[in-house]
Coordinates of C-alpha atoms and ligand atoms in Angstrom, one line a residue:
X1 CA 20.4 -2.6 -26.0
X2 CA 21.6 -5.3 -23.8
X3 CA 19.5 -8.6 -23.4
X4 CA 19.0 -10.5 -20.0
X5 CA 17.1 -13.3 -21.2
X6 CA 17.8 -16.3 -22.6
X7 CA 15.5 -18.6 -23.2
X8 CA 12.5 -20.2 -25.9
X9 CA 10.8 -17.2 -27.3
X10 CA 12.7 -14.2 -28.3
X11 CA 15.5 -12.7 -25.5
X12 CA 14.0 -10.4 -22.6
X13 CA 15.1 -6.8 -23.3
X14 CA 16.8 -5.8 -19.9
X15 CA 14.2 -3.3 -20.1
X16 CA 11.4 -5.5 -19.4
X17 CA 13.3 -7.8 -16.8
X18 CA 13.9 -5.2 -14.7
X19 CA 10.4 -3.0 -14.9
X20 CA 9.4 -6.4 -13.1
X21 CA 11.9 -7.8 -11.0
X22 CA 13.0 -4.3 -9.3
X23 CA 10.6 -2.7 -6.9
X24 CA 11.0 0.7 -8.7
X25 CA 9.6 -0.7 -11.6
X26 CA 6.2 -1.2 -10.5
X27 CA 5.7 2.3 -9.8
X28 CA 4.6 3.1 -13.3
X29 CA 1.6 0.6 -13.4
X30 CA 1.2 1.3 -17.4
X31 CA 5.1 0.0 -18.0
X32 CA 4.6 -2.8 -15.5
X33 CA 1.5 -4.3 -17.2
X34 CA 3.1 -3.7 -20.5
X35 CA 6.1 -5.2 -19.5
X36 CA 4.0 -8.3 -18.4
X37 CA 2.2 -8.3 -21.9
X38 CA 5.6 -8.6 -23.4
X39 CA 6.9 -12.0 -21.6
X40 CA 3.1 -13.1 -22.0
X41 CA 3.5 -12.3 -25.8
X42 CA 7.0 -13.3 -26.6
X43 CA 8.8 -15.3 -23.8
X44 CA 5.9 -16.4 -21.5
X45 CA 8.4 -18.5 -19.1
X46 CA 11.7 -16.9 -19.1
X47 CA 15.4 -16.7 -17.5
X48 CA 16.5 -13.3 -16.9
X49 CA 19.2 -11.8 -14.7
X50 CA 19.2 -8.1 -13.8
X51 CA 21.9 -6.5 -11.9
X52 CA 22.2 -7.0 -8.0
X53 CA 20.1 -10.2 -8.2
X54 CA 20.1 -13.6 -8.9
X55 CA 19.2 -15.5 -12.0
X56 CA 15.6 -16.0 -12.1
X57 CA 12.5 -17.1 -14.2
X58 CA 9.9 -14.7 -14.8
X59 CA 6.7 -17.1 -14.9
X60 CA 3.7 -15.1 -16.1
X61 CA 1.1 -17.7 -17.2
X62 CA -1.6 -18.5 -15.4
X63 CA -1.8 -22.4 -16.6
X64 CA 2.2 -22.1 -15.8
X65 CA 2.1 -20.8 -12.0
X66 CA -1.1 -23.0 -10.9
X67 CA 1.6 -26.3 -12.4
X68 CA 4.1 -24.7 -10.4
X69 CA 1.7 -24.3 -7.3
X70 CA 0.6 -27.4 -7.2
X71 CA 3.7 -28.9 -6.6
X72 CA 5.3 -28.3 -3.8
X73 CA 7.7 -31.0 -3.8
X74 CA 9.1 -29.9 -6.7
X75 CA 8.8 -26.3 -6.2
X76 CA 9.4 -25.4 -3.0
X77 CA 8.5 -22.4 -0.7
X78 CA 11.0 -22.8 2.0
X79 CA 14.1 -24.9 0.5
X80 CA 12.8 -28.0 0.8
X81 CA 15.4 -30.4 2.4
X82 CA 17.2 -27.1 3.5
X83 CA 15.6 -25.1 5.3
X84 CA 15.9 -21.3 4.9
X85 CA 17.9 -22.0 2.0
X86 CA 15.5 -19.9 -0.4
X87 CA 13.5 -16.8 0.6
X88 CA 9.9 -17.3 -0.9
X89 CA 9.8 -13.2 -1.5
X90 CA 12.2 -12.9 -4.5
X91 CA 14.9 -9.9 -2.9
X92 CA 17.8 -8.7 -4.2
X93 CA 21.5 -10.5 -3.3
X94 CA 22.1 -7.6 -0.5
X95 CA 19.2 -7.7 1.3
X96 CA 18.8 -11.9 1.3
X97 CA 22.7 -11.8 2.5
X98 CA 21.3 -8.3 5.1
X99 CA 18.7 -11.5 6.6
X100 CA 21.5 -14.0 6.7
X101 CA 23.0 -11.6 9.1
X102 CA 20.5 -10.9 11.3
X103 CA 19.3 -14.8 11.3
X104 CA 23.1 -16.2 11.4
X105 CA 22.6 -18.0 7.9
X106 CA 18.7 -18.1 7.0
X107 CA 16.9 -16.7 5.4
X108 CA 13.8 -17.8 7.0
X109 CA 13.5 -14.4 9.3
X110 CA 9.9 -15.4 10.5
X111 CA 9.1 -18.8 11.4
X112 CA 5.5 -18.4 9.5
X113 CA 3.7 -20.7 6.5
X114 CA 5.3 -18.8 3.2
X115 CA 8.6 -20.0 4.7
X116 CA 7.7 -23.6 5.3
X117 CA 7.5 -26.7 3.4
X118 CA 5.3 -29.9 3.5
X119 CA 4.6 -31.5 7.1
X120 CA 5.7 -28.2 9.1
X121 CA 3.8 -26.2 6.7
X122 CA 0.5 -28.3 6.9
X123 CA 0.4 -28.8 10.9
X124 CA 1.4 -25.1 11.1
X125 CA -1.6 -24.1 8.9
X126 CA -4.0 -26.8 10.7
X127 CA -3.4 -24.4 13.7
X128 CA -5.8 -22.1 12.6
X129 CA -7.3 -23.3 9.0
X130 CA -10.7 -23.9 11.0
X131 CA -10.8 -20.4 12.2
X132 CA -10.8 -18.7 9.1
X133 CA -13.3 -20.5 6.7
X134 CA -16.1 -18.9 6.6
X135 CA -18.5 -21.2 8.9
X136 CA -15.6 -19.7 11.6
X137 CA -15.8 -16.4 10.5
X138 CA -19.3 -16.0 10.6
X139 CA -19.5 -15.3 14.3
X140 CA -17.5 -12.1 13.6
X141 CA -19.7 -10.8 10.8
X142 CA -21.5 -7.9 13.3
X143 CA -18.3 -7.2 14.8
X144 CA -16.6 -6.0 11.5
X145 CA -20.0 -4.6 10.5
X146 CA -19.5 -2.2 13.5
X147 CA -16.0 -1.5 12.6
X148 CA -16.7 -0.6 9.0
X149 CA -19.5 1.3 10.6
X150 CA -17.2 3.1 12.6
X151 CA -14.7 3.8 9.4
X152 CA -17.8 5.8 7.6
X153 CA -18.7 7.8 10.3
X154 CA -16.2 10.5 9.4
X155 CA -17.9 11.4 6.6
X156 CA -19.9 14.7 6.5
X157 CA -23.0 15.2 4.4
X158 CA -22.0 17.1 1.7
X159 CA -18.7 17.0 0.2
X160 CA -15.7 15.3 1.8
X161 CA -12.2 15.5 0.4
X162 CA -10.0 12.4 1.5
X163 CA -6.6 10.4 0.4
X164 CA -9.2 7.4 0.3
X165 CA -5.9 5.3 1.2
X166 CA -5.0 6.8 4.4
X167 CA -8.2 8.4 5.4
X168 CA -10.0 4.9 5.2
X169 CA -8.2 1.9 3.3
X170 CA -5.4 1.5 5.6
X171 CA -7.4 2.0 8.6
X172 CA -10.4 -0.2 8.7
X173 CA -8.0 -3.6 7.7
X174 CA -6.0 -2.9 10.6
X175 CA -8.6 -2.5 13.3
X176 CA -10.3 -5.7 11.8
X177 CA -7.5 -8.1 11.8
X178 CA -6.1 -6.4 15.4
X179 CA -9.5 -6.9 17.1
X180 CA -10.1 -10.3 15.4
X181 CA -6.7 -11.4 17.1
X182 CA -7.6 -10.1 20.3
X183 CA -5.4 -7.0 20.8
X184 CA -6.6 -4.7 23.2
X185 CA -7.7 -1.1 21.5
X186 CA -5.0 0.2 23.9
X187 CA -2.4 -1.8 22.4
X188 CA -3.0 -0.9 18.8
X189 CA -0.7 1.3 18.3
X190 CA 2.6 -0.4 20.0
X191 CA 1.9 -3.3 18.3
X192 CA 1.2 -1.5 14.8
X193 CA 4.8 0.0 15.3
X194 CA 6.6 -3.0 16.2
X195 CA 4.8 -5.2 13.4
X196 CA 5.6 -2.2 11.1
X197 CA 9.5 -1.9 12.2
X198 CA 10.0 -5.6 12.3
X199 CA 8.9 -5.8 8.6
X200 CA 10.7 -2.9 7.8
X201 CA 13.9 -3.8 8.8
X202 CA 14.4 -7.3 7.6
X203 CA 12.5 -5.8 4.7
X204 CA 14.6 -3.3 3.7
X205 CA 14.4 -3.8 -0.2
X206 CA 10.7 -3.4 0.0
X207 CA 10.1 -0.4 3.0
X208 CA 7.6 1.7 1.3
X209 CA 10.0 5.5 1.7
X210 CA 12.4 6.6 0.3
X211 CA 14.3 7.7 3.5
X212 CA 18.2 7.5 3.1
X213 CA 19.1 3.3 3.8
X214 CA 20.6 3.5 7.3
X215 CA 24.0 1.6 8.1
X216 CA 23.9 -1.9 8.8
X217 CA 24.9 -1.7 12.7
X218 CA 21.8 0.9 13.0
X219 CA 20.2 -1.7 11.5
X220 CA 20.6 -4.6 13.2
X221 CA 20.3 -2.9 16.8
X222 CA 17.3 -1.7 16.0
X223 CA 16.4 -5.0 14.9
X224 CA 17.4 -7.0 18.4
X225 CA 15.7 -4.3 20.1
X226 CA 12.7 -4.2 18.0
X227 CA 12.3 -8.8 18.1
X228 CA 12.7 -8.6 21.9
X229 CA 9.8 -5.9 22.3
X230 CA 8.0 -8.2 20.0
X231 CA 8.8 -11.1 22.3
X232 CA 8.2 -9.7 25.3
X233 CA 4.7 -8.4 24.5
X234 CA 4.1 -11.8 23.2
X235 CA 4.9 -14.1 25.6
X236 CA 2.6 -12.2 28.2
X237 CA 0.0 -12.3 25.4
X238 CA 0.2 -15.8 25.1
X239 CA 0.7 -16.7 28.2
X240 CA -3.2 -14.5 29.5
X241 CA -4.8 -16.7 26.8
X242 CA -3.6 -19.8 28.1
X243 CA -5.0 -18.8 31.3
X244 CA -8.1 -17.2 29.9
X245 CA -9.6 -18.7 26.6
X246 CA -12.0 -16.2 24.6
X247 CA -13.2 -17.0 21.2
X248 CA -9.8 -14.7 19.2
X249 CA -7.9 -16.5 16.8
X250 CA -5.3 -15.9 19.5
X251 CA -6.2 -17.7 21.6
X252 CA -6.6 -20.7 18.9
X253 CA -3.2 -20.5 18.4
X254 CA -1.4 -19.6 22.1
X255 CA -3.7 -23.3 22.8
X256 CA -2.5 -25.4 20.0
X257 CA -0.8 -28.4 20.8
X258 CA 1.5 -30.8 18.6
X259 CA 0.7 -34.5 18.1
X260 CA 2.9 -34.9 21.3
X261 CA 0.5 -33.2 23.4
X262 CA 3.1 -30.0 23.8
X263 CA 1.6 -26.9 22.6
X264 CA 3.6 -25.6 19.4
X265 CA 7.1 -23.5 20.1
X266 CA 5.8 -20.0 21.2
X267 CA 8.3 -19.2 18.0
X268 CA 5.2 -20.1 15.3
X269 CA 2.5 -17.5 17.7
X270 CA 4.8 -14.9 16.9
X271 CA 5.1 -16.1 13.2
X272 CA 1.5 -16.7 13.3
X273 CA 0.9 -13.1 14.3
X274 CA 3.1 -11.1 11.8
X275 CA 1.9 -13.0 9.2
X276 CA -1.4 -11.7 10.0
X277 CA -0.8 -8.4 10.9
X278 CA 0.9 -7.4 7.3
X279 CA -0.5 -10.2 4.9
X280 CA -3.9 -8.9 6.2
X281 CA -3.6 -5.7 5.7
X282 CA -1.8 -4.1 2.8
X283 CA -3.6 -6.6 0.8
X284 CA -7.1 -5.7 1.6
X285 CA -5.9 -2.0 1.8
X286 CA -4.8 -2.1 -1.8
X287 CA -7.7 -4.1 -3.0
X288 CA -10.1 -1.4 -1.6
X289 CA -8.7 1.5 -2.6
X290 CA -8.7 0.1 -6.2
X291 CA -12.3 -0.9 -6.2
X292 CA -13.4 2.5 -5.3
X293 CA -10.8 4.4 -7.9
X294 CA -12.4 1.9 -10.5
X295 CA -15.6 2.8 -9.5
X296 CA -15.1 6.8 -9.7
X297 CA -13.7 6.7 -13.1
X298 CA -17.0 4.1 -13.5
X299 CA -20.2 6.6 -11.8
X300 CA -22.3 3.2 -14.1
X301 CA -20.9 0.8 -12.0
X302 CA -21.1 2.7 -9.0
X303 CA -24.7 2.7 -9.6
X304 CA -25.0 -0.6 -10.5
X305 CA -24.0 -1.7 -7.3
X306 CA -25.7 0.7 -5.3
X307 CA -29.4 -0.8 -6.9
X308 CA -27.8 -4.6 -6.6
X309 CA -25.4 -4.3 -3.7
X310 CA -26.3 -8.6 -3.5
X311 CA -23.6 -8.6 -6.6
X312 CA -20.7 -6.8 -4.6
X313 CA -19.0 -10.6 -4.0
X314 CA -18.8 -10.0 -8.2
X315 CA -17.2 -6.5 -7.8
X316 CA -15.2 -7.7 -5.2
X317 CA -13.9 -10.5 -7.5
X318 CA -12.8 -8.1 -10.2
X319 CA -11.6 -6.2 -8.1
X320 CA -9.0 -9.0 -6.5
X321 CA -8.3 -9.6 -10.2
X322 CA -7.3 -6.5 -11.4
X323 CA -5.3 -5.3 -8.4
X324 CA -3.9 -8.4 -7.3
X325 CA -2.0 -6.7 -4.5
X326 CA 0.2 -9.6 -4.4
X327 CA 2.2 -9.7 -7.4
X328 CA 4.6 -12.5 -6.5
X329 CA 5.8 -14.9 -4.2
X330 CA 9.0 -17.4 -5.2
X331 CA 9.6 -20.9 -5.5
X332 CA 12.7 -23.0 -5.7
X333 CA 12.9 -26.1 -7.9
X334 CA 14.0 -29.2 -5.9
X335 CA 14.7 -31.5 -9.3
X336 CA 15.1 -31.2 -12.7
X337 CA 11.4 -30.3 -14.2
X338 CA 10.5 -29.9 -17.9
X339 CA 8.0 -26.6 -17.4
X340 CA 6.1 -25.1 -20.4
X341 CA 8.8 -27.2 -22.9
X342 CA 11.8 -25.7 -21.1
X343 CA 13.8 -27.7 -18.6
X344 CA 14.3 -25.6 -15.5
X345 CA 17.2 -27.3 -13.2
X346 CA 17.4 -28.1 -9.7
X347 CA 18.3 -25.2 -7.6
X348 CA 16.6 -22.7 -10.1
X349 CA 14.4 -19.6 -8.4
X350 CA 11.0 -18.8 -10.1
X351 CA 8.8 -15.5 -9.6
X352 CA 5.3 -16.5 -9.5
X353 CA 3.7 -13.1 -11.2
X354 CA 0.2 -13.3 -10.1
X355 CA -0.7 -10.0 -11.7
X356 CA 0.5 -11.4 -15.4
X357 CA -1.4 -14.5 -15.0
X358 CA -4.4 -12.2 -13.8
X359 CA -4.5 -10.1 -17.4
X360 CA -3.4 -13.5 -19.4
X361 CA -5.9 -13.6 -22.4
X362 CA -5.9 -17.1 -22.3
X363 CA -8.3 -17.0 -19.4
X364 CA -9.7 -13.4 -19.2
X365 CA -11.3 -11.6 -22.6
X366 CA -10.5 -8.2 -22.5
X367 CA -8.4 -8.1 -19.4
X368 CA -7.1 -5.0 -18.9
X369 CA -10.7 -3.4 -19.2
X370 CA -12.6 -3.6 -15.3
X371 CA -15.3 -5.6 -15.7
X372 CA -17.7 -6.5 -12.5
X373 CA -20.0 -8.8 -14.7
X374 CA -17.2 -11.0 -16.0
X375 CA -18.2 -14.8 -15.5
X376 CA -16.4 -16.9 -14.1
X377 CA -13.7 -14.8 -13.2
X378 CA -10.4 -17.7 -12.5
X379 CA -7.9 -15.3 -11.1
X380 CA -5.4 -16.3 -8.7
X381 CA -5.1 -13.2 -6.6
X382 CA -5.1 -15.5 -3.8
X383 CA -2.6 -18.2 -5.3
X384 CA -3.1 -22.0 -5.4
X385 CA -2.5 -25.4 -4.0
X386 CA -1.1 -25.9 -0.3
X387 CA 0.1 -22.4 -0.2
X388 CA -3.2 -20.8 -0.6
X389 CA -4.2 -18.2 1.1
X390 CA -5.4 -18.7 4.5
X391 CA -7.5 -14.9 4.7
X392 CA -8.9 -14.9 1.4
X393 CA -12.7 -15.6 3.4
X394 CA -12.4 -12.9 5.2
X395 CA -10.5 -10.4 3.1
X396 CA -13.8 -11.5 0.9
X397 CA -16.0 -10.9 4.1
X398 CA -14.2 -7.1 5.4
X399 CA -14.6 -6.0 2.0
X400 CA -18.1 -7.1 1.0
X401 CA -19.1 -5.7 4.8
X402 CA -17.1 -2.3 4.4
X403 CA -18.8 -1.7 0.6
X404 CA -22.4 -2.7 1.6
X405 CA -22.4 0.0 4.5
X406 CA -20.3 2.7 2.3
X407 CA -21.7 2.6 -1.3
X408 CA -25.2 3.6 -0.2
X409 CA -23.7 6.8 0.9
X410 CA -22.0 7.8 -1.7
X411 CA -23.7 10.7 -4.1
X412 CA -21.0 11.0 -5.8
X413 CA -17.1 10.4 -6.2
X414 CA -14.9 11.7 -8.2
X415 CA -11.0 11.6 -8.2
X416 CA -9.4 14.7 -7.7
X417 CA -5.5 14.4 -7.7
X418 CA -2.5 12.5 -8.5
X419 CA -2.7 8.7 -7.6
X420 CA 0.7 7.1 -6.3
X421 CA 1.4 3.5 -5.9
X422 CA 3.9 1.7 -3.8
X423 CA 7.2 1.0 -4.5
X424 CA 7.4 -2.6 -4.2
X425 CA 7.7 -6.0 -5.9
X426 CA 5.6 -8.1 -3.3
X427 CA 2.7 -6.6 -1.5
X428 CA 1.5 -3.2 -3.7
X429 CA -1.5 -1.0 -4.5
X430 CA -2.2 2.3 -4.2
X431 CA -0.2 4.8 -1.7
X432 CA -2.4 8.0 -2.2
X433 CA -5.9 8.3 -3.7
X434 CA -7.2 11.3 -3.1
X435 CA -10.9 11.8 -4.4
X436 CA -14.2 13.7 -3.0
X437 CA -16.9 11.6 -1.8
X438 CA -20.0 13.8 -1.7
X439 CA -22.6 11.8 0.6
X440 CA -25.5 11.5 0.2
Ligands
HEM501 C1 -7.1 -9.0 -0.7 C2 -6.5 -9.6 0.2 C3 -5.5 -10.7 0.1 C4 -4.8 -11.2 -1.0 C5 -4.9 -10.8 -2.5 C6 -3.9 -12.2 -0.5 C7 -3.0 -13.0 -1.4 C8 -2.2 -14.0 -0.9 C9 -1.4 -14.8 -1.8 C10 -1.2 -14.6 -3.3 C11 -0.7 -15.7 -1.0 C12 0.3 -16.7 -1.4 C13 -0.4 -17.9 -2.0 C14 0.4 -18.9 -2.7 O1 1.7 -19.0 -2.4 O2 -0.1 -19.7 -3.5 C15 -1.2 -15.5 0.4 C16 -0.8 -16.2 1.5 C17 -1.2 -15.9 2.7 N1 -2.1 -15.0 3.2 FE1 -3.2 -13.7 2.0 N2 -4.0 -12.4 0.8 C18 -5.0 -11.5 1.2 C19 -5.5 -11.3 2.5 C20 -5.1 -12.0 3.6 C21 -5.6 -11.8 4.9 C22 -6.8 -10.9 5.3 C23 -4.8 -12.6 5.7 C24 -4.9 -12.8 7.2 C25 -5.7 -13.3 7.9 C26 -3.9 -13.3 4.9 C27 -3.0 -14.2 5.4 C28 -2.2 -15.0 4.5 C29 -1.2 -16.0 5.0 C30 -1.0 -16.4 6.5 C31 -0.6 -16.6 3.9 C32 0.4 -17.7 3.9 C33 -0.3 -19.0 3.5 C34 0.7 -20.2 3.3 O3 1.9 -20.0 3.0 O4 0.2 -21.3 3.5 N3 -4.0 -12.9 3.6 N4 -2.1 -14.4 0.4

């Protein structure tokens, strides 16, 4: 058995170093979580190196990542004083040195917040912060309401056999966060597929097939081609909502204007834009699809709910917990740091594994069993510090909306085939859940 860790605490079997830094380890949920419960257990912040990427520690407290979290001078999301030197999503060598191709050197290949460090980061985020707390977001409570409305109105009476993920998870996150940003219904679909293709290809690691990898030439055409689609589209986009303010977060942004009175390069709209269009959906996706596969192997809570749908926010809570469809994002220390007893050195990379520090039993009793009355309920699904989340209000707000209108349907559900999860190490969750929802 070869050993990849070194460290306090006993060395990391390769084994359980690479179930969690390699995507194809988080296929098999049970391993991953098992895998987690080992570092917890016996090396709770350690050093490993697995093959094809860098050195790295594996930091799966809770206490541990909110220290880390909330400092981001030391611990930096972007590279600090050098920009683009560190990718915040912890890739393998290949596909951080496929973006230093494409990008000429960076690896910043979207000028959005997870790439960006102190002042940048903070005006960036003032663009829109306003927009989407919930006083903002109240104004687009009936609108969601009618798209989760329109979501359920597949469903026959009687029985109804679905892949809950692609029938109605995937869906409903998508329309929301297009139509909160202002994109025509028309131009769903174009911009679905360019979002989707521009993720994909400087994405490669994490692109959710397992389609033949295509050579690099292929690769980077498609991805000029793809950016100046993107571009093009935009710039119109922008430019209509400069001309014609409505109340989208779009037009918030394509209006913003630096302390010099310029509006912001058009280069952090587009940034803006992708960071919505896949943070706010997979995410909410996954956290869905979970709730409801929790709740058909739990018909008691499902009724719960249905008599005392007022507690859903609760449900919703452990359901963000015990998902937590993002299970990492990186950091890079800027100094010298003593961490947990250990020192970590300047220019060390750290994996922030949210789903550990969201089963550590330091904070949660019990927590690998699903548990909708747990009080309080500290998980860190959404992060902490600067870098917090900027949807979680209305992740919180599509999700309450779409379970109000669907549980009082449902008569019964029940799960009636394989699950499959996504192959990934950053944004995960279910890939196929295919039940029957008898309604009502
Ligand atoms: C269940 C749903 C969601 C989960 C679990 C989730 C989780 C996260 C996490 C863990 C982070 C990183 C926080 C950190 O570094 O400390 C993050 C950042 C972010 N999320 Fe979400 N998210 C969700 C939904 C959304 C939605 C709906 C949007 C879109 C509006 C969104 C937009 C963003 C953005 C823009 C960032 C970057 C913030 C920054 O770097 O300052 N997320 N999210």
């Amino acid at each position: 058995l070869s050993t990849s860790g070194i460290a306090q605490g006993l060395e990391v079997p390769q084994y359980v170093a690479s179930q969690i830094v390699r995507p194809q380890g988080h296929v098999d949920e049970q391993s991953l979580y098992e895998a987690y419960r080992w570092l917890r257990d016996n090396n709770p912040l350690a050093k490993v190196e697995v093959e094809g990427y860098d050195p790295v520690w594996l930091v799966s407290k809770h206490s541990d990542i909110m220290e880390i979290e909330r400092q981001p001078e030391i611990f930096t999301s972007g590279g600090g004083e050098n920009p683009g030197s560190h990718n915040p999503k912890f890739h393998d060598k290949a596909s951080d040195e496929f973006s230093r191709s494409l990008t000429g050197g960076s690896l910043r290949t979207l000028d959005s917040l997870p790439y960006m460090d102190s002042t940048e980061h903070t005006a960036v985020k003032d663009i829109a912060n306003a927009w989407f707390r919930p006083a903002g977001l109240k104004a687009w409570e009936e609108d969601i309401r009618a798209l989760a409305r329109n979501s359920i109105v597949s469903l026959r009476p009687g029985a109804n056999d679905l892949d809950f993920v692609e029938d109605f998870a995937r869906p409903y996150p998508l329309r929301v966060i297009m139509s909160l940003f202002g994109i025509p219904p028309e131009d769903e679909p174009t911009m679905t597929k360019l979002t989707q293709d521009f993720f994909g290809i400087a994405e490669t690691e994490t692109l959710k097939s397992d389609d033949e990898p295509l050579s690099p030439d292929v690769v980077a055409r498609r991805w000029n081609a793809t950016i100046q689609d993107f571009y093009s589209y935009f710039d119109t986009f922008i430019e209509d909502r400069r001309a014609n303010p409505r109340d989208d977060v779009a037009t918030v942004i394509a209006n913003a204007r630096q302390d010099d009175g310029e509006y912001f390069p058009k280069k952090y709209a587009y940034g803006w834009f992708i960071a919505i269009a896949t943070a706010g959906h997979d995410t909410t996706s996954s956290t869905l699809a979970g709730i409801i596969e929790q709740l058909a192997l739990h018909p008691e809570e499902l009724a719960r709910f249905q008599n005392e749908p007022e507690r859903i926010p609760d449900l919703i809570n452990e359901g963000l917990r015990y998902v937590s469809p993002v299970k990492h994002f990186a950091r890079q220390a800027t100094t010298d740091y003593v961490l947990n007893g250990q020192t970590v050195k300047k220019g060390d990379r750290f994996m922030l594994l949210y789903q550990s520090a969201n089963r550590d039993t330091d904070i949660f009793e019990e927590p690998d069993q699903f548990d909708p009355t747990r009080r309080p309920n500290k998980h860190i699904a959404f992060g902490y510090g600067p870098h917090m989340c900027i949807g979680q209000h209305l992740a919180k707000l599509e999700l309450r909306i779409m379970l109000e209108e669907l549980l009082p349907l449902i008569g019964s559900l029940e799960i009636i085939g394989d699950r499959q999860v996504i192959q990934t190490n950053f944004v995960g969750g279910l890939k196929k859940l295919p039940v029957r929802l008898v309604r009502k």
